[in-house]
Tab-separated table of C-alpha atoms and ligand atoms in Angstrom:
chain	number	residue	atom	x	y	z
S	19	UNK	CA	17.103	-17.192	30.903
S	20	UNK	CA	17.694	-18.072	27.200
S	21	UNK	CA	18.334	-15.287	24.946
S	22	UNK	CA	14.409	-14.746	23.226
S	23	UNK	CA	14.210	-14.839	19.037
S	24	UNK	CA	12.134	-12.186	18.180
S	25	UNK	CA	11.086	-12.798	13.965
S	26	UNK	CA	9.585	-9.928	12.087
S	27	UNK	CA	7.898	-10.595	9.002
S	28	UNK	CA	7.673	-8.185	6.048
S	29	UNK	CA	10.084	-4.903	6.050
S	30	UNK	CA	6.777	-2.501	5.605
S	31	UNK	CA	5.464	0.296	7.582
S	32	UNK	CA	4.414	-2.054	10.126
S	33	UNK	CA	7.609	-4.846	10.237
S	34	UNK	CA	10.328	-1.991	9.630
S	35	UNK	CA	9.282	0.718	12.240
S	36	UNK	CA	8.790	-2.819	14.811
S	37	UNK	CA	12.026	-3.791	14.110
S	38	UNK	CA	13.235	-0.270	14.279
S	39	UNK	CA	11.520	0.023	18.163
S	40	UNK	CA	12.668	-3.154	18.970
S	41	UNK	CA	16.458	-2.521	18.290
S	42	UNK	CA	15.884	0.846	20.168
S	43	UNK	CA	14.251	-0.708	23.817
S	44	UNK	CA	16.008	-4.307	23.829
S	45	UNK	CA	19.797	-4.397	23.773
S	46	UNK	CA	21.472	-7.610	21.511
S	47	UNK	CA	21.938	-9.105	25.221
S	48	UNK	CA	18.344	-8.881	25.486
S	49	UNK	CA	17.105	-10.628	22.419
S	50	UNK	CA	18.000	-11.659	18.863
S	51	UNK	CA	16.080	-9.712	16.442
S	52	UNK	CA	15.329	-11.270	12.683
S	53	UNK	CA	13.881	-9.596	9.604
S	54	UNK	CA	12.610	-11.329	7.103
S	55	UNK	CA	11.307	-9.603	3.561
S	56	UNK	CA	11.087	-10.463	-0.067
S	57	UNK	CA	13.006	-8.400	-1.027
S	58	UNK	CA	16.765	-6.510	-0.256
S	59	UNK	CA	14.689	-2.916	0.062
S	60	UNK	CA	11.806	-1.535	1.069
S	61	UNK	CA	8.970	0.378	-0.042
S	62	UNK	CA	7.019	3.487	0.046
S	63	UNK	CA	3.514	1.442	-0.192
S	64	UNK	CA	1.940	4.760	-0.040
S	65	UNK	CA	3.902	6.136	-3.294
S	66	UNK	CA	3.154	3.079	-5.700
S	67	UNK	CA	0.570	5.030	-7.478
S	68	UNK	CA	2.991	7.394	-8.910
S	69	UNK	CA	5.665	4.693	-9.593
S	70	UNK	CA	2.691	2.801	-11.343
S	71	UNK	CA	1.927	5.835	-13.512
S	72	UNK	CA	5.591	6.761	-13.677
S	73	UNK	CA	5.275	10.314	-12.341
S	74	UNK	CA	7.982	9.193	-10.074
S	75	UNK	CA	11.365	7.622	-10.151
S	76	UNK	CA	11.150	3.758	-8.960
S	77	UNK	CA	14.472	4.222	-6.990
S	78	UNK	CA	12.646	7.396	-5.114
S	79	UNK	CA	10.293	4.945	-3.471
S	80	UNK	CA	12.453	2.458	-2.688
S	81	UNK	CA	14.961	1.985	0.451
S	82	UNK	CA	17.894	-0.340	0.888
S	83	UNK	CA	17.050	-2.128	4.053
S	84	UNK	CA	20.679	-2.242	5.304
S	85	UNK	CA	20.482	1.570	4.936
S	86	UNK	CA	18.455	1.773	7.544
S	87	UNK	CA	18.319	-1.355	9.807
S	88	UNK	CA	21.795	-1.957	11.401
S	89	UNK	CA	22.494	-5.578	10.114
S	90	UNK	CA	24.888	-5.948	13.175
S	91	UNK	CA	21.963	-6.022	15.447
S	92	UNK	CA	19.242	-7.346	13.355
S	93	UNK	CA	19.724	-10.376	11.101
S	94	UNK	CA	18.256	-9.856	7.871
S	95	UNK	CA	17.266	-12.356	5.785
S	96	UNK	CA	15.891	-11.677	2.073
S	97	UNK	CA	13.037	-14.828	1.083
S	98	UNK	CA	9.742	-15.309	0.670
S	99	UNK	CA	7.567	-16.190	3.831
S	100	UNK	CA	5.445	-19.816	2.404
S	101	UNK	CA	3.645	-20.008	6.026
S	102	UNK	CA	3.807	-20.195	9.490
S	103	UNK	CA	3.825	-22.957	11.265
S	104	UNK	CA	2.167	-21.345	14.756
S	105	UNK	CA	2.290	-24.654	16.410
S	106	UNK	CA	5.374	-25.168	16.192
S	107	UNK	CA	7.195	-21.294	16.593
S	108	UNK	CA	8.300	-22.086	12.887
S	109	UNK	CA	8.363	-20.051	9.960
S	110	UNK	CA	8.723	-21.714	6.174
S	111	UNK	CA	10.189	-19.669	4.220
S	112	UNK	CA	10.998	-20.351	0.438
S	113	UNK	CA	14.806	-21.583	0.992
S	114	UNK	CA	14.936	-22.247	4.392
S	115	UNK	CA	13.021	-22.513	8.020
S	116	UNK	CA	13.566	-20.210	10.720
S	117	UNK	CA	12.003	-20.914	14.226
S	118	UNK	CA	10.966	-18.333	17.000
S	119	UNK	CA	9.509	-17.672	20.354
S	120	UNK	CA	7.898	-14.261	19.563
S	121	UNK	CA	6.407	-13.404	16.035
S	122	UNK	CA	5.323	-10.797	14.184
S	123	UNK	CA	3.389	-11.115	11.159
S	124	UNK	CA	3.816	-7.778	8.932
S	125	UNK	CA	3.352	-8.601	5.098
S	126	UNK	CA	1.205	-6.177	4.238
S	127	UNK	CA	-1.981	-6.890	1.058
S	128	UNK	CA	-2.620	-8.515	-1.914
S	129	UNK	CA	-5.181	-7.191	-4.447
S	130	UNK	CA	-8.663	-8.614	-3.641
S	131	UNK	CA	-11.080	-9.219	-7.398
S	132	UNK	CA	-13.841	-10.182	-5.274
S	133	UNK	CA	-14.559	-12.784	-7.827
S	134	UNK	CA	-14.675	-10.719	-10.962
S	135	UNK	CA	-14.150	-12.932	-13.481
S	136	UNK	CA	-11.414	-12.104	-15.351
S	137	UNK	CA	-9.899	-9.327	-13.418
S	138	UNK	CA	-6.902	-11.397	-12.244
S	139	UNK	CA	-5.788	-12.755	-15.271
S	140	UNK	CA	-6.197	-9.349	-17.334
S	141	UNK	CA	-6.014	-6.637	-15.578
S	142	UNK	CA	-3.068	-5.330	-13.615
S	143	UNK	CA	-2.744	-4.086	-9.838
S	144	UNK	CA	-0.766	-2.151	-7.810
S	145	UNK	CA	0.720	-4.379	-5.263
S	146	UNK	CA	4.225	-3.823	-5.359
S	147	UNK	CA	7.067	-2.346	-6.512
S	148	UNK	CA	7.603	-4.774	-9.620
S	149	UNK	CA	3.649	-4.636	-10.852
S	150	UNK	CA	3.501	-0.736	-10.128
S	151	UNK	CA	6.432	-0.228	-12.785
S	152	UNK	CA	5.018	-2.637	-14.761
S	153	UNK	CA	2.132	-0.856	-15.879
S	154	UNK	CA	3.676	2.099	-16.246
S	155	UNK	CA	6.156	0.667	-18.438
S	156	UNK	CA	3.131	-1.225	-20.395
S	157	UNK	CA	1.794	2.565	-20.435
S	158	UNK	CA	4.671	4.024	-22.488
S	159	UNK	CA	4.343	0.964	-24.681
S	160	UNK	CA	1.207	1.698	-25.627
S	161	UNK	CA	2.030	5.054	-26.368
S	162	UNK	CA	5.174	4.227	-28.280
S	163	UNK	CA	3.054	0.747	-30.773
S	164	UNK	CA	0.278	3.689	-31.249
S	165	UNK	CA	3.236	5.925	-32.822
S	166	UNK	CA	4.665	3.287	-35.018
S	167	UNK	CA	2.252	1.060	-36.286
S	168	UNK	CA	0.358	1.883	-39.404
S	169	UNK	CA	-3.571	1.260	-38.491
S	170	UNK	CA	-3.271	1.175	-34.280
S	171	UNK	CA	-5.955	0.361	-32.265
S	172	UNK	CA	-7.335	3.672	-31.066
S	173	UNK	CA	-8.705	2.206	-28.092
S	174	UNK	CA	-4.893	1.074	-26.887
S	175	UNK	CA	-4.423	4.725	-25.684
S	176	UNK	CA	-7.845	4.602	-23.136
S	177	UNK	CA	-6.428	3.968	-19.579
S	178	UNK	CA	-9.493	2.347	-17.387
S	179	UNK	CA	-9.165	2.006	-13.716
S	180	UNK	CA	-11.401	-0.002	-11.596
S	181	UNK	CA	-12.784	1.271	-8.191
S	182	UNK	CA	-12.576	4.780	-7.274
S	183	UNK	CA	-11.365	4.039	-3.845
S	184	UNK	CA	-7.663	5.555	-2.091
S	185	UNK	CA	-5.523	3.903	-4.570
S	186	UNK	CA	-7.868	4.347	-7.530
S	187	UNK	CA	-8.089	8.117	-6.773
S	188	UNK	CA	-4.665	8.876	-6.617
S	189	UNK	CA	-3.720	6.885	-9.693
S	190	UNK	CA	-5.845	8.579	-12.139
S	191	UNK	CA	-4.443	11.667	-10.615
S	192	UNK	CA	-1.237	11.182	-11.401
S	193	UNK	CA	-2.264	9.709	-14.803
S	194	UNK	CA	-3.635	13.286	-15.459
S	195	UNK	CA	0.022	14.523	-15.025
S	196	UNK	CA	1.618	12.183	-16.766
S	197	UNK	CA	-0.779	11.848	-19.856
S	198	UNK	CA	-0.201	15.291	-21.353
S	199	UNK	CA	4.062	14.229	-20.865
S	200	UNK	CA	3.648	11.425	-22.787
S	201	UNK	CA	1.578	12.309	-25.591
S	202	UNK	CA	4.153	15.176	-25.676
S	203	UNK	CA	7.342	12.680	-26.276
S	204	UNK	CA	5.006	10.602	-28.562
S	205	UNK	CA	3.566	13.542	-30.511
S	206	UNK	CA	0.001	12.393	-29.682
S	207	UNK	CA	-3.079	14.323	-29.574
S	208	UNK	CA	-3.939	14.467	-26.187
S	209	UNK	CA	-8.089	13.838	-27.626
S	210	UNK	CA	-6.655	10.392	-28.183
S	211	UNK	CA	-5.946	9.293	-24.958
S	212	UNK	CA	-8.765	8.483	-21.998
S	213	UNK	CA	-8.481	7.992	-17.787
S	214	UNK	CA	-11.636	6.286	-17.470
S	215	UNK	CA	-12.350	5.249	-13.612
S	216	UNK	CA	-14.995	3.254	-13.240
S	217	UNK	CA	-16.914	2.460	-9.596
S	218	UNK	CA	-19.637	0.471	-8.664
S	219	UNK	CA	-20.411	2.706	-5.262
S	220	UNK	CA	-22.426	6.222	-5.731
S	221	UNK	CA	-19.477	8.028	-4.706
S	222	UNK	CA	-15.752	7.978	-5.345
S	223	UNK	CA	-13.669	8.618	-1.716
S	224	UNK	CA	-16.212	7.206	0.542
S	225	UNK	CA	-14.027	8.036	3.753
S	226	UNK	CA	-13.854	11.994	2.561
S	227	UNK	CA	-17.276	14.931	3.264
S	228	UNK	CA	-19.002	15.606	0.420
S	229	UNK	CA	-17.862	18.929	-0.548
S	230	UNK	CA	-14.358	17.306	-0.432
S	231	UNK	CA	-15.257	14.580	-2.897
S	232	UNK	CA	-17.140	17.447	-5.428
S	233	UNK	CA	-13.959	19.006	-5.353
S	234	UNK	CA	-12.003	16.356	-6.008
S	235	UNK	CA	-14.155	14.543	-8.709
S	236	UNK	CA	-14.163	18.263	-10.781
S	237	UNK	CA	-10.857	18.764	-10.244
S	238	UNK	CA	-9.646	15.668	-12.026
S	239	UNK	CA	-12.410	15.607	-14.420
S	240	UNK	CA	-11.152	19.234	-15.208
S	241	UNK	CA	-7.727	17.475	-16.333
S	242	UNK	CA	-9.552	14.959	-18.591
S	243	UNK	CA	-10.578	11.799	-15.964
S	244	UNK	CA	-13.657	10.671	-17.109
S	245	UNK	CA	-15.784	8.861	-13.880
S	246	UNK	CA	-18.378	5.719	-14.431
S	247	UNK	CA	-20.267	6.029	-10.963
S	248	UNK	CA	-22.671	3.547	-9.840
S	249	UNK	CA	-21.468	1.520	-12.270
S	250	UNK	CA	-20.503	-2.267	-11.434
S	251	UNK	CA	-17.970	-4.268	-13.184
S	252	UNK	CA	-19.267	-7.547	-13.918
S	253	UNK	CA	-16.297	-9.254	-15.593
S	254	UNK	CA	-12.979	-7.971	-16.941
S	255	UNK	CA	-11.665	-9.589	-20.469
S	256	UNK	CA	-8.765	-9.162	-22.493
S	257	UNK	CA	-10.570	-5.901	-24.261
S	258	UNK	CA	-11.576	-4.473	-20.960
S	259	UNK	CA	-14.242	-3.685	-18.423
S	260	UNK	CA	-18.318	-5.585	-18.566
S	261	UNK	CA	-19.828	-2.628	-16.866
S	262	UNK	CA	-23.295	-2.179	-16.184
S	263	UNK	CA	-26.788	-4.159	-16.092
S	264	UNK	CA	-26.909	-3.440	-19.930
S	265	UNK	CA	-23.673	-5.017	-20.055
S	266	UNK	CA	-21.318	-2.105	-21.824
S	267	UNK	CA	-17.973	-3.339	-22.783
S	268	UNK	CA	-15.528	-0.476	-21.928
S	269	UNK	CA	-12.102	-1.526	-24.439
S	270	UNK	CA	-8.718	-0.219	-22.998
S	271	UNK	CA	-5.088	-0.962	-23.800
S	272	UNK	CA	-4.308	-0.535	-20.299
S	273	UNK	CA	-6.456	-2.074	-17.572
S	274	UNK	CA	-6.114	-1.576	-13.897
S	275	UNK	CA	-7.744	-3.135	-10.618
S	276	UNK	CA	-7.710	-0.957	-7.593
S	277	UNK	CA	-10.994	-2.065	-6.086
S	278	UNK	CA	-10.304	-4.146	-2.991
S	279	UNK	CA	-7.282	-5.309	-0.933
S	280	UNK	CA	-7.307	-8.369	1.449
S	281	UNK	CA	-4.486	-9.421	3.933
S	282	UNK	CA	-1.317	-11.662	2.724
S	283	UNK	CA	-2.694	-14.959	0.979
S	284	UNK	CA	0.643	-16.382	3.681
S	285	UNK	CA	-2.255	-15.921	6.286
S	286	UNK	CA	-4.367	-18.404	4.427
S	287	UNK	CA	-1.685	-20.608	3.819
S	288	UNK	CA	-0.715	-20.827	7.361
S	289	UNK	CA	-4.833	-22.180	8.235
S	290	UNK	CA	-5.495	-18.996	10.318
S	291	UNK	CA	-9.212	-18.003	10.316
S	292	UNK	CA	-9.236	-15.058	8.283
S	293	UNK	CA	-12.579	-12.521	8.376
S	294	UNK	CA	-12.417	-10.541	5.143
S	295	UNK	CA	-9.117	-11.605	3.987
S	296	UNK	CA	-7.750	-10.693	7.203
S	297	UNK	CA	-7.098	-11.733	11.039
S	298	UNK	CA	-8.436	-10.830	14.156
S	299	UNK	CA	-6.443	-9.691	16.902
S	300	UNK	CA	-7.036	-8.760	20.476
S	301	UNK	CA	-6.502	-4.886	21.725
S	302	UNK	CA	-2.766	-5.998	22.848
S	303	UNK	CA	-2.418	-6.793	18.916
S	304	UNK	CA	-1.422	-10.475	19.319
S	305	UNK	CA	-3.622	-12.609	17.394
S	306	UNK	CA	-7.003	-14.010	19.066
S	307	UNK	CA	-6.153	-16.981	21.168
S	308	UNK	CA	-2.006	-16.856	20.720
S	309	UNK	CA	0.305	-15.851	23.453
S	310	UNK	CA	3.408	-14.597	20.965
S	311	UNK	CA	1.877	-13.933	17.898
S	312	UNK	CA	1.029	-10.382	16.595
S	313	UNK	CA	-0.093	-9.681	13.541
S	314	UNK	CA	0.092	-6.160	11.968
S	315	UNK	CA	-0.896	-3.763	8.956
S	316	UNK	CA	-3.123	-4.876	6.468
S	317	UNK	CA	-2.940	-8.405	7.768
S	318	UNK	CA	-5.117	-7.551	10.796
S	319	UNK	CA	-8.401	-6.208	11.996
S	320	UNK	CA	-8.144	-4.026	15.054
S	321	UNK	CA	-11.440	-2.640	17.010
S	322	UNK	CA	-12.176	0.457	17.460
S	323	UNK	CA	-14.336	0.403	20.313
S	324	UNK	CA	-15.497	4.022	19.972
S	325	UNK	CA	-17.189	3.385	16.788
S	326	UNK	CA	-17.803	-0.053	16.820
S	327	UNK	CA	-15.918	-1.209	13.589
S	328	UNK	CA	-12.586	-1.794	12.393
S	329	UNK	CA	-10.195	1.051	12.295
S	330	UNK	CA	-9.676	1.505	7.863
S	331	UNK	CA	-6.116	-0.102	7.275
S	332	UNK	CA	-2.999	2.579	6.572
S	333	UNK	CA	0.574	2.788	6.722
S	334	UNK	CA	-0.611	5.587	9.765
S	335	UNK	CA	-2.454	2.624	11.455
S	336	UNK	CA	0.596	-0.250	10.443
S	337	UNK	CA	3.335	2.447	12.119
S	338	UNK	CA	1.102	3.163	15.217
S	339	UNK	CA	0.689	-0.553	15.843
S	340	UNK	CA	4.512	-1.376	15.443
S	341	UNK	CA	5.765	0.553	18.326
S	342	UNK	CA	2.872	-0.708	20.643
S	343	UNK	CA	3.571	-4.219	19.140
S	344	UNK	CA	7.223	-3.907	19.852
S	345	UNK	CA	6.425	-2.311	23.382
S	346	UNK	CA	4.039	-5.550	24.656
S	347	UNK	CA	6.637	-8.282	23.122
S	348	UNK	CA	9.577	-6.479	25.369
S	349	UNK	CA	6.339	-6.622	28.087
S	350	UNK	CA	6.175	-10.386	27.691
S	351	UNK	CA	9.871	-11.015	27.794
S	352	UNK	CA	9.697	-9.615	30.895
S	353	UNK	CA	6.666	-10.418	32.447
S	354	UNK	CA	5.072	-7.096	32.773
S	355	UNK	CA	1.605	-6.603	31.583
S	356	UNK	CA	0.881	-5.347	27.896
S	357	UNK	CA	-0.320	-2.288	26.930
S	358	UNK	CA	-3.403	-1.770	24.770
S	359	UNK	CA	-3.836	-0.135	21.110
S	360	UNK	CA	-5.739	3.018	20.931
S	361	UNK	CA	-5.533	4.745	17.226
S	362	UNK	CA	-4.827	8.058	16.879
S	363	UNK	CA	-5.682	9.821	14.145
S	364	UNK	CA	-3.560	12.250	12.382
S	365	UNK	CA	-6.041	13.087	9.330
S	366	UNK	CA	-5.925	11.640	6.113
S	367	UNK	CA	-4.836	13.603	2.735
S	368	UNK	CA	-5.287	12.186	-0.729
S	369	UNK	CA	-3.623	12.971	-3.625
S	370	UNK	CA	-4.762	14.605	-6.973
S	371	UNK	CA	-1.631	14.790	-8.752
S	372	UNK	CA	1.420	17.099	-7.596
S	373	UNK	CA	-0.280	20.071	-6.888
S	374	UNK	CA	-3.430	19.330	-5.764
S	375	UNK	CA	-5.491	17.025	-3.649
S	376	UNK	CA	-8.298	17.172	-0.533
S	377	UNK	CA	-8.237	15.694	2.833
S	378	UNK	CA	-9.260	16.573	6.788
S	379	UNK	CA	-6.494	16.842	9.558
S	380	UNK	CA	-6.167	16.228	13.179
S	381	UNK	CA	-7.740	19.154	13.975
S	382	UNK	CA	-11.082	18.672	11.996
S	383	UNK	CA	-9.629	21.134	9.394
S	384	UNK	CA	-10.719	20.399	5.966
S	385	UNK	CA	-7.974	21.174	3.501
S	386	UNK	CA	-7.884	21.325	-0.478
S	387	UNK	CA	-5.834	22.189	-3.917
S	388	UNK	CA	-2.586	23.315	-3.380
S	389	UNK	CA	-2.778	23.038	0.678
S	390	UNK	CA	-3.504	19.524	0.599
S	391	UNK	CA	-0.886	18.714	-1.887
S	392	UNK	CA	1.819	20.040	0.280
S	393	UNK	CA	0.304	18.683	3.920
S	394	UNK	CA	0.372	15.061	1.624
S	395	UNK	CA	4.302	15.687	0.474
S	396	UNK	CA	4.940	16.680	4.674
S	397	UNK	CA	3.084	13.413	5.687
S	398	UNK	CA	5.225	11.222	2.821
S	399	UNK	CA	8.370	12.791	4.217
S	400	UNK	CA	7.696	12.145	7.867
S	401	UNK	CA	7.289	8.805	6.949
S	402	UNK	CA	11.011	8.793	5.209
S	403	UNK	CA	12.377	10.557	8.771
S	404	UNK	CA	10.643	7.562	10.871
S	405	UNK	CA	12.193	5.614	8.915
S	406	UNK	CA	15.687	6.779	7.829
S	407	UNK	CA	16.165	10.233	9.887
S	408	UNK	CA	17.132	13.578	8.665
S	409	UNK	CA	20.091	11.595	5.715
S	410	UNK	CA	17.213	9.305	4.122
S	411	UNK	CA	14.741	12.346	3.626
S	412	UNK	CA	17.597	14.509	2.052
S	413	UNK	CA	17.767	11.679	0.007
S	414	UNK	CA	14.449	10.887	-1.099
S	415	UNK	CA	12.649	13.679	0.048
S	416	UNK	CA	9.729	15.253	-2.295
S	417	UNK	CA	10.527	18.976	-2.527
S	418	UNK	CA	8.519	18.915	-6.216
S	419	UNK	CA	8.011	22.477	-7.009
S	420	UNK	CA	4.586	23.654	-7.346
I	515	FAD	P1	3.378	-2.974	3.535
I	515	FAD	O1	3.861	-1.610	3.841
I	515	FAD	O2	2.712	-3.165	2.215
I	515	FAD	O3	4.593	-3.989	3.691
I	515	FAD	C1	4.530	-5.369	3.456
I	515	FAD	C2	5.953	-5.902	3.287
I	515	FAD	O4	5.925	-7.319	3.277
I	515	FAD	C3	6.622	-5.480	1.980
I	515	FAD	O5	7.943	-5.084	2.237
I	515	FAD	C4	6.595	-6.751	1.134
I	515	FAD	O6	7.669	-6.835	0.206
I	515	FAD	C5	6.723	-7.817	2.205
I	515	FAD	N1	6.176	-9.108	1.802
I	515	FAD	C6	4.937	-9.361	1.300
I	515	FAD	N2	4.773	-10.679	1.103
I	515	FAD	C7	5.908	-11.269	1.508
I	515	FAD	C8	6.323	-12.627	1.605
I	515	FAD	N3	5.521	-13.645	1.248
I	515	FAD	N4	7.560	-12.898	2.079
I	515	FAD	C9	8.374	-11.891	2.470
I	515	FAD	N5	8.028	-10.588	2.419
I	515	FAD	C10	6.812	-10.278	1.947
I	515	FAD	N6	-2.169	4.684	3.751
I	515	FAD	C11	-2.093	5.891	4.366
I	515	FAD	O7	-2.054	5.945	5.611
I	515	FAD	N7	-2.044	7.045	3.636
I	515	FAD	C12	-2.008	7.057	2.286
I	515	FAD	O8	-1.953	8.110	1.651
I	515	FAD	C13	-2.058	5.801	1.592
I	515	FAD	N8	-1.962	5.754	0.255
I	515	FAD	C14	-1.884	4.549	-0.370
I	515	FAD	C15	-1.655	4.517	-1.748
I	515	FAD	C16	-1.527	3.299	-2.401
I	515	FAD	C17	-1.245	3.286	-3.886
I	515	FAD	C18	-1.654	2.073	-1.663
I	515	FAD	C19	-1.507	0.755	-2.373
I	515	FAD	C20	-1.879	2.105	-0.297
I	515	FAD	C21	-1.989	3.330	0.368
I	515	FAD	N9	-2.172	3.390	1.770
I	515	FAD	C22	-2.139	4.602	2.392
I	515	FAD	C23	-2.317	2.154	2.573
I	515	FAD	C24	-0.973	1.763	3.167
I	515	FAD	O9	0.033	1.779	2.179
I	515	FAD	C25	-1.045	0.381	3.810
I	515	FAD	O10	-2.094	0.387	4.757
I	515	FAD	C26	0.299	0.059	4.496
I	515	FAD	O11	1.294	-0.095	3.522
I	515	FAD	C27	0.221	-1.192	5.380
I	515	FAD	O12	1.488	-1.437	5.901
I	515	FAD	P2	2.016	-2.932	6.092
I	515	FAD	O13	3.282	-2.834	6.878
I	515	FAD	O14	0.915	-3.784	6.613
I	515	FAD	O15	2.319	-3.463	4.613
């Protein structure tokens, strides 16, 4: 038998910890192993709120790949992914093609406007590492042109975020920190500056109980986050938000979209038949209709039969599906039949800030303030140990005092 190429796309939650599985059940006699990503490191997708806001150190959130794949085993190649060519077992990438006999496809979202006009050419979005530090870099500039210049635009320091979702949460939490810092360094009177998040649902958090979300919503209003609930956002422009049926125009220095992910536009690029933004696959995780295709993360829709819908996309869900994924392809190398996915849930905690946020565990336990804070810091760090053991969390680790 031929030696099998195994190609993993995207060095994420979902490619890294398959890559990571795959290295540990399949010996280099077994199969050649290849990584493509982007970029030379990976990221904490889960962190890039606070890197946005900049209550965080970018370098925190970030990993060197060849820290913690073994480039001896795995070959790792640093380009873009253009599309796949699934007829063919070839990938395209930007500087080169690579061809395989098993794929995974692992590259993780892209902000979704949802048509909004406006919102992609003026606001920002946290999709990455580089447009997560660049708003809050354009943050502190704001700050730093209101200092200097002689008649500044007071509405430069107003911070509006749109949707009121995960990511939106989060964000303005840490923008609560961070606020009174900066207008600290910049001598500012805190009055001055506004967190304005603005969502066109009745509720911020849908996924949380209610007495979770009151919690939440007073805590952060508490620290100055002003919420626009119920309120759609009919067009963004280079002032700011269209909000409303009587058409308000909300002006802000700093705009951001949060409101809606979809799957890698390299899905659409490659002619698969997206639902949503994303692809079906089958409960073994390979994509309908493909023998040696899986697709993973936030690229994918997986059923959850119990409850008749999609299970919500996380990093929880993209490192649960990696070492099943990596599991069926050693399955198919050998003949054996593959296994299916079955979620299980661990709870989900957001953040409101560094010492406080809500969320429900495993056990049904509902958890907020300082508890939930600390159970979100011990689900970050597992995350570093899965995947750099006990040296990368030293390294990284958040031990933030409370
Ligand atoms: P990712 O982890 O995003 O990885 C995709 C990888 O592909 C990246 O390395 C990227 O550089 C690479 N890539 C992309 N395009 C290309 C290309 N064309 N060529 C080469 N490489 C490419 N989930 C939770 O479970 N809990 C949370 O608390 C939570 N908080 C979140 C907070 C924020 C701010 C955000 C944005 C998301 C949060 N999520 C959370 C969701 C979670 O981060 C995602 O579901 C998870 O990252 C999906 O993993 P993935 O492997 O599919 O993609």
């Amino acid at each position: 038998m031929t030696k099998p190429k195994i190609v993993v796309l995207g060095a994420g939650y979902a490619g890294l910890t398959t890559t990571k599985r795959l290295t540990q059940q399949l010996s280099p006699e077994e199969a050649e192993i290849v990584l493509v990503n982007k970029h030379n490191y990976h990221y904490e997708t889960t962190w890039l709120h606070e890197v946005a806001a900049g209550t965080i150190n970018p370098n925190q959130a970030r990993v060197m790949i060849s820290d913690v794949v073994n480039p001896k085993r795995v070959r790792l190649i640093y380009d873009s992914v253009v599309k796949v060519k699934k007829d063919e077992n070839i990938v395209v990438l930007e500087n080169s093609e690579i061809s395989y006999d098993y794929l995974v496809f692992a590259l993780g979202f892209e902000s979704n406007d949802f048509g909004i006009k406006g919102m992609d050419e003026h606001a920002f979005a946290i999709e990455d590492m580089d447009s997560s530090r660049m708003i809050s870099e354009h943050i502190e500039y704001q700050f730093a042109k209101y200092k200097t210049e002689e008649n500044p635009d007071e509405n430069s320091l107003h911070i509006l975020v749109g949707g009121a979702g995960f990511t939106g949460v989060e964000f303005v939490g840490e923008l609560a920190e961070k606020v009174p810092e900066l207008c600290q360094k910049y001598d500012i009177d805190r009055s001055k500056v506004r967190i304005i998040n603005v969502e066109a649902a009745p509720s911020i958090l849908p996924m949380f109980d209610k007495d979770l979300v009151e919690y939440g919503k007073k805590s952060l209003e508490d620290r100055g986050v002003e919420f626009r609930i119920g309120a759609p956002i009919s067009e963004c422009t280079p002032e700011g938000f269209v909000v409303g049926d009587d058409k308000e125009l909300i002006k802000a220095g700093t705009v951001v979209w949060t409101g809606g992910v979809k799957g890698s536009s390299v899905l659409e690029a490659s002619g698969f038949e997206l639902t949503k933004g994303k692809v079906n696959v089958d409960a073994d995780l390979r994509m309908t209709g493909e023998n040696n295709l899986f697709v993973l993360g936030d690229c994918s829709w997986v059923w959850n039969k119990e409850e008749d819908r999609p299970y919500p996309p996380t990093a929880q869900l993209a490192m649960q599906e990696a070492n099943v994924a990596a599991k069926n392809i050693k399955s198919l190398i050998y003949n054996q039949p593959l296994e299916d996915f079955v979620f299980k849930s661990k709870g989900t905690v957001a953040s409101l800030g560094t010492t406080d946020g809500i969320g429900s565990v495993f056990d049904g336990r509902k958890l907020q303030g300082k508890a939930a804070a600390a159970m979100k810091k011990v689900v970050d760090n597992r995350s570093l140990f899965l995947i750099g053991g006990p040296k990368l969390l030293l390294k990284k680790g958040k031990v933030r005092p409370f």
